[in-house]
Amino acid sequence: MAETALIDVKEHNLLAALRGFFKTVLKQEEISAILVPRRLPVTPTVMPTLVTDPKHLDAADPLSPAFPINAAKIVSRLTRRESGGKVAAVMRPCEIRAFVELVKLKQGRTEDLVIIGLDCLGAFSNRDYFQWISEDADACTEKFCSVMLTGDSSGGSRELASACRVCEQPVPAGADITVGLFGVDTAGRIPVTAQSAAGEDLFAKLGLRVGEEPTARRKAIEKLVAERTAARDAMFEATRATVDNLEKLTGYLANCVNCYNCRVACPVCYCRECVFVTDVFDHEPSQYLRWAARKGAVKMPTDTVFYHITRLAHMSTACVGCGQCSNACPNDIPVMELFRTVAHRTQQAFDYRAGRSLDDKPPLAEFKEDEFQEVVGIEA
Amino acid sequence: MHKKIGKALVVGAGISGIRAALDLAETGYGVTLIDRSPHMGGVLSQLDHQFPTDRCGMCKMLPLVDRDASSQYCLRKGLFHENIEILLSTELVSVDGEPGNFQVLLRQKSNWVDPQRCIGCGECAAVCPVEVPDTFNVGFSPRKAIYLPLPHAVPNSYIIDLSACTQCGECEKICPTGAVCLSEQERKRFRILVVDDELIVRDSLKEWLEEEGFSVDMADSGAQALQKLANDTFHLMLTDIKMPGMDGVELLEKAKEDQPGMCVVMMTAYATVETAVEAMKIGAFDYLVKPFEPDKLIPMVVRIYEDLEATRGRRVEAGAVVVCGGTAYYDPSSGINPFGYKVLDGVVTSLEFERIFSGSGPSAGKLVRPGDGRPVRRVAWIHCVGSRDLQAEADFCSSICCMYAIKEARLAREKSHGEVETTLFFMDMRTFGKSFQRYRDQAESVCGVRFERGRVHSVVGDPDNGDLLIRYVDTAGKVSESRQDMVVLAVGQRPAAGSAGLAAALDLPLNSWGFGQTEPFSLTRTARQGIFLGGSFSGLKDIGESVTQASSAALAASRVIHQSGGSLALETPPAAAPRNVLREPPDMLVVLCICGGTLVQNGGGSVLIERLSVDPAVSNVTTIDKTCTSEGWEQLVELVEKHKPNRLLIGACQPYVYARKIRQLAARIGLDASLLDVVDLHLSAVRSPNDPCDPPDGFHPALRRQLAALETGLARLKHVDPVRRSALKVQQRALVVGGGIAGMSAALAIADHGYPVDMVEEQATLGGNLQWLKRTLEGEDVTALFDETRQKIDKHPLIETHCSSRILTSFGKVGHFVTTVETEGEELRTLEHGAVVLATGGKEAPTDAYGYGTSECIVTQKEFEMKWADGSLDAGKLNSVVMIQCVGSREEPRNYCSRVCCPSALKHALALQKENPEISVTILYRDMMTTGFTETYFTEARRRQVLFVQYATDNKPTVKVDGGGARVTVFEPIVGKELEIEADLVVLATGIVPNLPGKLAAAFGATIDPDGFFQEAESKWRPVDSLKEGIFACGLALSPRSVTEAIATAEAAAQRALRILCRDSLPAGKIVATVRRSLCSLCERCIDACPYQARALDANGEKVIVNAAMCQGCGECATVCPNNASVVDGFGQKQMLEIIDAAFH
């Protein structure tokens, strides 16, 4: 049974309450550092920051609609090997899911790590965020929260990033400690819940006031998930219709210039060096001529569609739908829509959901003799 | 370097023969493998599914170490191994000499088609006017007189069925490569000398014979004839008797001195017939009385010619002979009760059912009745047809029918998605092998197969609707009827045709039913030293048992060859290291075979040359005619020597045919063989009905496919990167864990080959269960065997025994294990060894069932055996003994048959009866597991009034201790009542449990199965191996078995270990995987994916390492690796992409 405590929000200042909570966590002897989205000095840019001095937490802003990078990759760097200390990491649900995938791929470890997950209010695309943010960043974040939590958009609002609009998993699963926001009176008290043994351990030491999760939270989540799921399915359908043959797919990806930004931004693309930048695609000059001769014309660069298909083949079982690929594309290709649509089917086929649990083996890592007989043509 | 230390002959190329040949070849011996049929694989070539996996898997028998010496494709299609010469359509005529040095005469039949030239195009069969039933499909489908004996063989060559062929010559005319050589043409090579002083006789004979296609020469006198004979070889001489000067008889005598093999026919006038008869006594074949007509002469000459052709004798030398002559199956129509076979539609034998059910069968796998083609919804199997039947002179069990019948029924259920109803009519369900009982239970509980115990009386047809009605007597004695669409007769074993002849030729004894007879305590040794039996020649066995026995026979053969000093030694000089072409740009020679002009006919030659020449890697493109012929090949060799390319691509047909030639050519020109390749132009040129007749660009799709095939080969060769892997050193000594009969036998077998063995035994003394077992059911003296074996062990200079010892830890891999042993009262010892044999044995299972432990009158079988031996049991004082079988066995959690308990019960019952004929012995059983020839003892026991009562698990007998004895109650199904038996003694058969701690197995990298026995790599094809190479198991650690069977598994395990120990280093295969460290993200997916446990993370967790000797190059690791950090040599990603690209031409 999960344990829940309540944190007081004073003077309607949700950010201050969260910063106070992070400080309490950092104070614990066993915690060496806390990784948290934090505004950088001078600019309003928010980046994951590894903090050891509590005063730096005054700039922490886990609720800002800035999502420049998926922190799963950062956490994987911090935990790949023993670091000699324990880190608490404040992560979005999609970051936690991506991290779970990376752990399965031996790119990170959950030992010496406590994950703190917040109900995710979503984020803007990078471009939108920079246009939207103003000097008083705290006020901006507050306004954003109020729009997202109460629906009060009187102060004017922007659309969330495409990935967030269709995100049906805005609640942190797989975190050790969660902070609830949906359906919660954020002017009063917000619930903090220990979700794992490691979470309970830390929880016990924090000296928080025990309480109960507001009942409205579950209802609010159900409603939100239902809306998002409907939006997601509509997106799937629309995307499928746009890419259901090779010609259409080629059109869909026509603006790709092989910059590979999407693979750099992808949290689960874990290769040290992508196969597309190795010698494998170092074609002979005579090869280009042969291709051109065979078809009469050949588009350059040649390996764009192939690149995306390969990435789909490699990563669609691990795609968590964070949308960083679309965020990173300089030519506005809706990469996330394509990947999520394909990933959804792929994961469904293996009864797998990326990031769901560390106990689910990645589908391609285990061999089951009796699956997909209709595909492989072997009857049991 | 290959050092052939001796030669062996294996007779029969079925599964056992293949196993024995491969075992011997892998140990370095030269092997001649013969089979009298025109194909390999024996009966298995016709079977698609094997229990318990319900699929094939024969390829798992292919070598895992030094696998480049062997073909690595489907073993049902064919086999190639450097050390094996395969001779098909070949029979053994005689074996002379002594063990270690036999001279063998073989007779190879010509099939009239040159396999070197036949490209399998099938044009010959298309024009052949003769149609006969196809033996491959047990006669259900037709084939031509010229046909493929095995549709799936590779390479596949047509043969002519001489008994059906009318010699019309159509096939010969159409064959594009001149591979068909009918006797008419061959006849030219048959040379006849006609000797007569009369010109007119000579001339007319010459005319007649030449018309028949023979070569004829003439001589007008004996002297001239002798002169011709001195200069030339003749096969037949026709000579007149009465000639001036030297007469025919004198000529005969002199000619025989010169050419003793020549056939001589005397021509004589009526008056000198007596002389002709005399001439026959001194060597003439026959005589003709003059004057004669051609129709008298010609048939005689043709017969002489064909007899000669049919017997092309061939002599080989062999140190030992392994006979895997196989078995035949009972023909129900030959029996008193044929169950409607060959009379009613839908009654088939089990083998026929396999063919009906096969995708390559007559109905392409659809379950319909042969004959009327009626779809089948209900199938019944009748067990024991031709087995366990005194009327059919078969007082034996055929051992495998129960299991194959269950398999067939399960398959019928599964393939029809449960729509076909299946029923098995059986007497005892003999599920005596490892995992068989669970397979059977699953058939009933999961698959829905109906099991009906009873005896079938007859099968009749319903004249109204063609249904089949089975009349049977159930366990209660009631006659019932069952309506079916198809009835499958589970036919039993009969000696293979020619077994008697083979046994006579080899001077081998047969048992009373005509099967091979082996010596006591051996499944392989015969009365004739140096000749061993493998497989079903000595009685039908399933695949796993056959394979085990074959390995055991290979071991025995190897022992003989080794002990005779490895005579007939053949050593090939070490091959020079091939030239390193890695730094040279590709310089490719492309040779296209125009194949008798067919390439040009397609208009392809010039187009292909033009297209291929464009590639900068290609320096020369040229054509040759008939590369498959020796002339063609010589031309090619000349070209290669002239151009000295660093890569060679040949476009021809049947690439498999070239495997050996390519290796030889590569060695000759100093290139790695992987730089030479053959692509199939013939297959790609076959026109498909979908091809447009008039392609718009004039570029025919067939030609396009040929170009694609060639460019694919080009892409492959361009990127070939031949890397020589270093070999791994082998510790040429073995560790045997366990000192029972299996351990001792394995240790002796290995040590007898000159390799040191450490034997570790837990107990203070050797022997295991042999310490209390005294005699076998057959009456053989176990104690004598024990004493003899122990003496051999004690005296053997290469065996070190460690008693009161146990294994603490072990690490390492095939070729080099390091094991720590603890001996009571001694310091720890570290042993290094290249292989390990686990022979940890087993023991009688403990029990508390049936009141055991509450009274002295309730004993286990082991206690009975011991009491009987020490004389504390007096049969004379016993009135009634009850034996209860399957105590705690064959039901969960110990759901397996222990196999020895039923024979033991019979042994004890017969011994009691013999001592005290008045005694009453009752055996309460579930299914009597008297397999094979032990069935006779079951018959014997019933004849001696031993009472057998069958009980069911849901109504088990009960035992109540009553005074000094016990009261046993059991439900007797025939009378339908409970019986109460007063017993002085109750004997419980509790079965066997293994003694193989999981930790011990795991220390070496092996695993145990759910029952605690050693988990073999594959129950059929690798029955004594662990999945991890270098670890083997035998005896009771493997599964329950008799002493004799335990010894066979020990020899098999030793043989498997010797394949490794006989080398000082293990060569890695050419195709192995490697890791490109700079790219590797250490996700370890490849480690999980590797099915051979050849990958691991190094001690620091910083890199993935590959054991090259264990890696089989399967490519799983490369498949799961997303960025090409894990690669398989010879399958680089760049290369593969280019190949795929070329293939999409």
PDB file of C-alpha atoms in Angstrom, chain A residues 80-81 104-107 270-275 278-284 286-287 290-291 294 306 310 314-315 317-318 361-362 364-365 367 369 373 378-380, chain B residues 54-55 411 414-415 417 615-616 711 718-719 1076-1085 1088-1089 1100-1102 1116 1120-1124 1133-1134 1137-1138 1141-1142 1144-1145:
ATOM      1  CA  ARG A  80      25.615   3.834 -16.034  1.00  0.00           C
ATOM      2  CA  ARG A  81      28.211   2.832 -13.532  1.00  0.00           C
ATOM      3  CA  LYS A 104      16.742  -2.649 -20.007  1.00  0.00           C
ATOM      4  CA  LEU A 105      19.348  -1.833 -22.607  1.00  0.00           C
ATOM      5  CA  LYS A 106      21.971  -1.688 -19.861  1.00  0.00           C
ATOM      6  CA  GLN A 107      22.477   2.029 -20.451  1.00  0.00           C
ATOM      7  CA  TYR A 270      21.288   4.489 -27.591  1.00  0.00           C
ATOM      8  CA  CYS A 271      23.940   3.544 -30.141  1.00  0.00           C
ATOM      9  CA  ARG A 272      27.297   5.172 -29.621  1.00  0.00           C
ATOM     10  CA  GLU A 273      27.446   5.799 -33.304  1.00  0.00           C
ATOM     11  CA  CYS A 274      24.448   5.422 -35.550  1.00  0.00           C
ATOM     12  CA  VAL A 275      24.858   2.877 -38.296  1.00  0.00           C
ATOM     13  CA  THR A 278      29.346   4.452 -40.229  1.00  0.00           C
ATOM     14  CA  ASP A 279      31.146   3.159 -43.326  1.00  0.00           C
ATOM     15  CA  VAL A 280      28.143   1.017 -44.189  1.00  0.00           C
ATOM     16  CA  PHE A 281      26.529   3.948 -45.977  1.00  0.00           C
ATOM     17  CA  ASP A 282      29.706   5.122 -47.526  1.00  0.00           C
ATOM     18  CA  HIS A 283      28.585   4.105 -51.029  1.00  0.00           C
ATOM     19  CA  GLU A 284      30.965   3.797 -53.958  1.00  0.00           C
ATOM     20  CA  SER A 286      29.901   3.898 -59.165  1.00  0.00           C
ATOM     21  CA  GLN A 287      26.991   2.729 -57.056  1.00  0.00           C
ATOM     22  CA  ARG A 290      24.259   2.402 -61.223  1.00  0.00           C
ATOM     23  CA  TRP A 291      21.197   3.414 -59.240  1.00  0.00           C
ATOM     24  CA  ARG A 294      18.571   1.715 -63.291  1.00  0.00           C
ATOM     25  CA  PHE A 306      15.704   4.094 -45.420  1.00  0.00           C
ATOM     26  CA  THR A 310      15.674   1.594 -40.004  1.00  0.00           C
ATOM     27  CA  HIS A 314      15.316  -0.506 -34.290  1.00  0.00           C
ATOM     28  CA  MET A 315      13.411   1.746 -31.939  1.00  0.00           C
ATOM     29  CA  THR A 317       9.465  -1.196 -29.645  1.00  0.00           C
ATOM     30  CA  ALA A 318      11.085   1.307 -27.266  1.00  0.00           C
ATOM     31  CA  LYS A 361      11.719  -8.020 -21.486  1.00  0.00           C
ATOM     32  CA  PRO A 362      12.236  -6.031 -24.692  1.00  0.00           C
ATOM     33  CA  LEU A 364      13.364  -8.597 -29.562  1.00  0.00           C
ATOM     34  CA  ALA A 365      15.546  -9.706 -26.674  1.00  0.00           C
ATOM     35  CA  PHE A 367      12.893 -15.757 -28.455  1.00  0.00           C
ATOM     36  CA  GLU A 369       9.129 -20.378 -30.386  1.00  0.00           C
ATOM     37  CA  GLN A 373       3.557 -18.391 -36.687  1.00  0.00           C
ATOM     38  CA  ILE A 378       6.054 -22.397 -39.095  1.00  0.00           C
ATOM     39  CA  GLU A 379       3.264 -24.196 -37.354  1.00  0.00           C
ATOM     40  CA  ALA A 380       3.781 -25.511 -33.871  1.00  0.00           C
TER      41      ALA A 380
ATOM     42  CA  ASP B  54       7.002 -32.570 -33.625  1.00  0.00           C
ATOM     43  CA  ARG B  55       9.498 -31.199 -36.086  1.00  0.00           C
ATOM     44  CA  LEU B 411      -0.366 -33.718 -35.350  1.00  0.00           C
ATOM     45  CA  GLU B 414      -3.247 -29.791 -34.197  1.00  0.00           C
ATOM     46  CA  LYS B 415      -3.130 -29.425 -37.955  1.00  0.00           C
ATOM     47  CA  HIS B 417      -7.378 -27.310 -35.342  1.00  0.00           C
ATOM     48  CA  ASP B 615      31.992  -3.049 -62.782  1.00  0.00           C
ATOM     49  CA  PRO B 616      35.485  -1.761 -62.005  1.00  0.00           C
ATOM     50  CA  GLU B 711      25.637  -9.195 -59.560  1.00  0.00           C
ATOM     51  CA  LYS B 718      33.888  -7.886 -53.696  1.00  0.00           C
ATOM     52  CA  HIS B 719      33.503  -7.492 -49.967  1.00  0.00           C
ATOM     53  CA  ARG B1076      33.591  -3.772 -33.177  1.00  0.00           C
ATOM     54  CA  ARG B1077      34.323  -2.260 -29.802  1.00  0.00           C
ATOM     55  CA  SER B1078      34.359   1.370 -30.865  1.00  0.00           C
ATOM     56  CA  LEU B1079      30.720   1.036 -31.910  1.00  0.00           C
ATOM     57  CA  CYS B1080      29.484  -1.171 -29.086  1.00  0.00           C
ATOM     58  CA  SER B1081      27.136   0.420 -26.551  1.00  0.00           C
ATOM     59  CA  LEU B1082      27.316  -2.615 -24.240  1.00  0.00           C
ATOM     60  CA  CYS B1083      23.549  -3.130 -24.244  1.00  0.00           C
ATOM     61  CA  GLU B1084      24.280  -6.884 -23.934  1.00  0.00           C
ATOM     62  CA  ARG B1085      21.399  -7.856 -26.158  1.00  0.00           C
ATOM     63  CA  ASP B1088      21.066 -12.740 -24.297  1.00  0.00           C
ATOM     64  CA  ALA B1089      20.441 -13.581 -27.920  1.00  0.00           C
ATOM     65  CA  ASN B1100      35.530  -5.423 -15.982  1.00  0.00           C
ATOM     66  CA  GLY B1101      32.211  -5.143 -17.748  1.00  0.00           C
ATOM     67  CA  GLU B1102      33.879  -3.069 -20.426  1.00  0.00           C
ATOM     68  CA  GLU B1116      21.504 -13.828 -33.977  1.00  0.00           C
ATOM     69  CA  VAL B1120      19.764  -7.787 -32.520  1.00  0.00           C
ATOM     70  CA  CYS B1121      22.620  -5.283 -32.695  1.00  0.00           C
ATOM     71  CA  PRO B1122      21.201  -2.020 -34.045  1.00  0.00           C
ATOM     72  CA  ASN B1123      24.376  -0.353 -35.228  1.00  0.00           C
ATOM     73  CA  ASN B1124      26.463  -3.106 -36.663  1.00  0.00           C
ATOM     74  CA  GLN B1133      26.413  -5.020 -43.521  1.00  0.00           C
ATOM     75  CA  LYS B1134      27.798  -3.100 -46.440  1.00  0.00           C
ATOM     76  CA  LEU B1137      23.144  -4.225 -48.507  1.00  0.00           C
ATOM     77  CA  GLU B1138      24.917  -4.414 -51.832  1.00  0.00           C
ATOM     78  CA  ASP B1141      20.455  -4.233 -53.896  1.00  0.00           C
ATOM     79  CA  ALA B1142      21.804  -6.458 -56.678  1.00  0.00           C
ATOM     80  CA  PHE B1144      16.424  -6.476 -56.675  1.00  0.00           C
ATOM     81  CA  HIS B1145      17.668  -5.950 -60.176  1.00  0.00           C
TER      82      HIS B1145
END
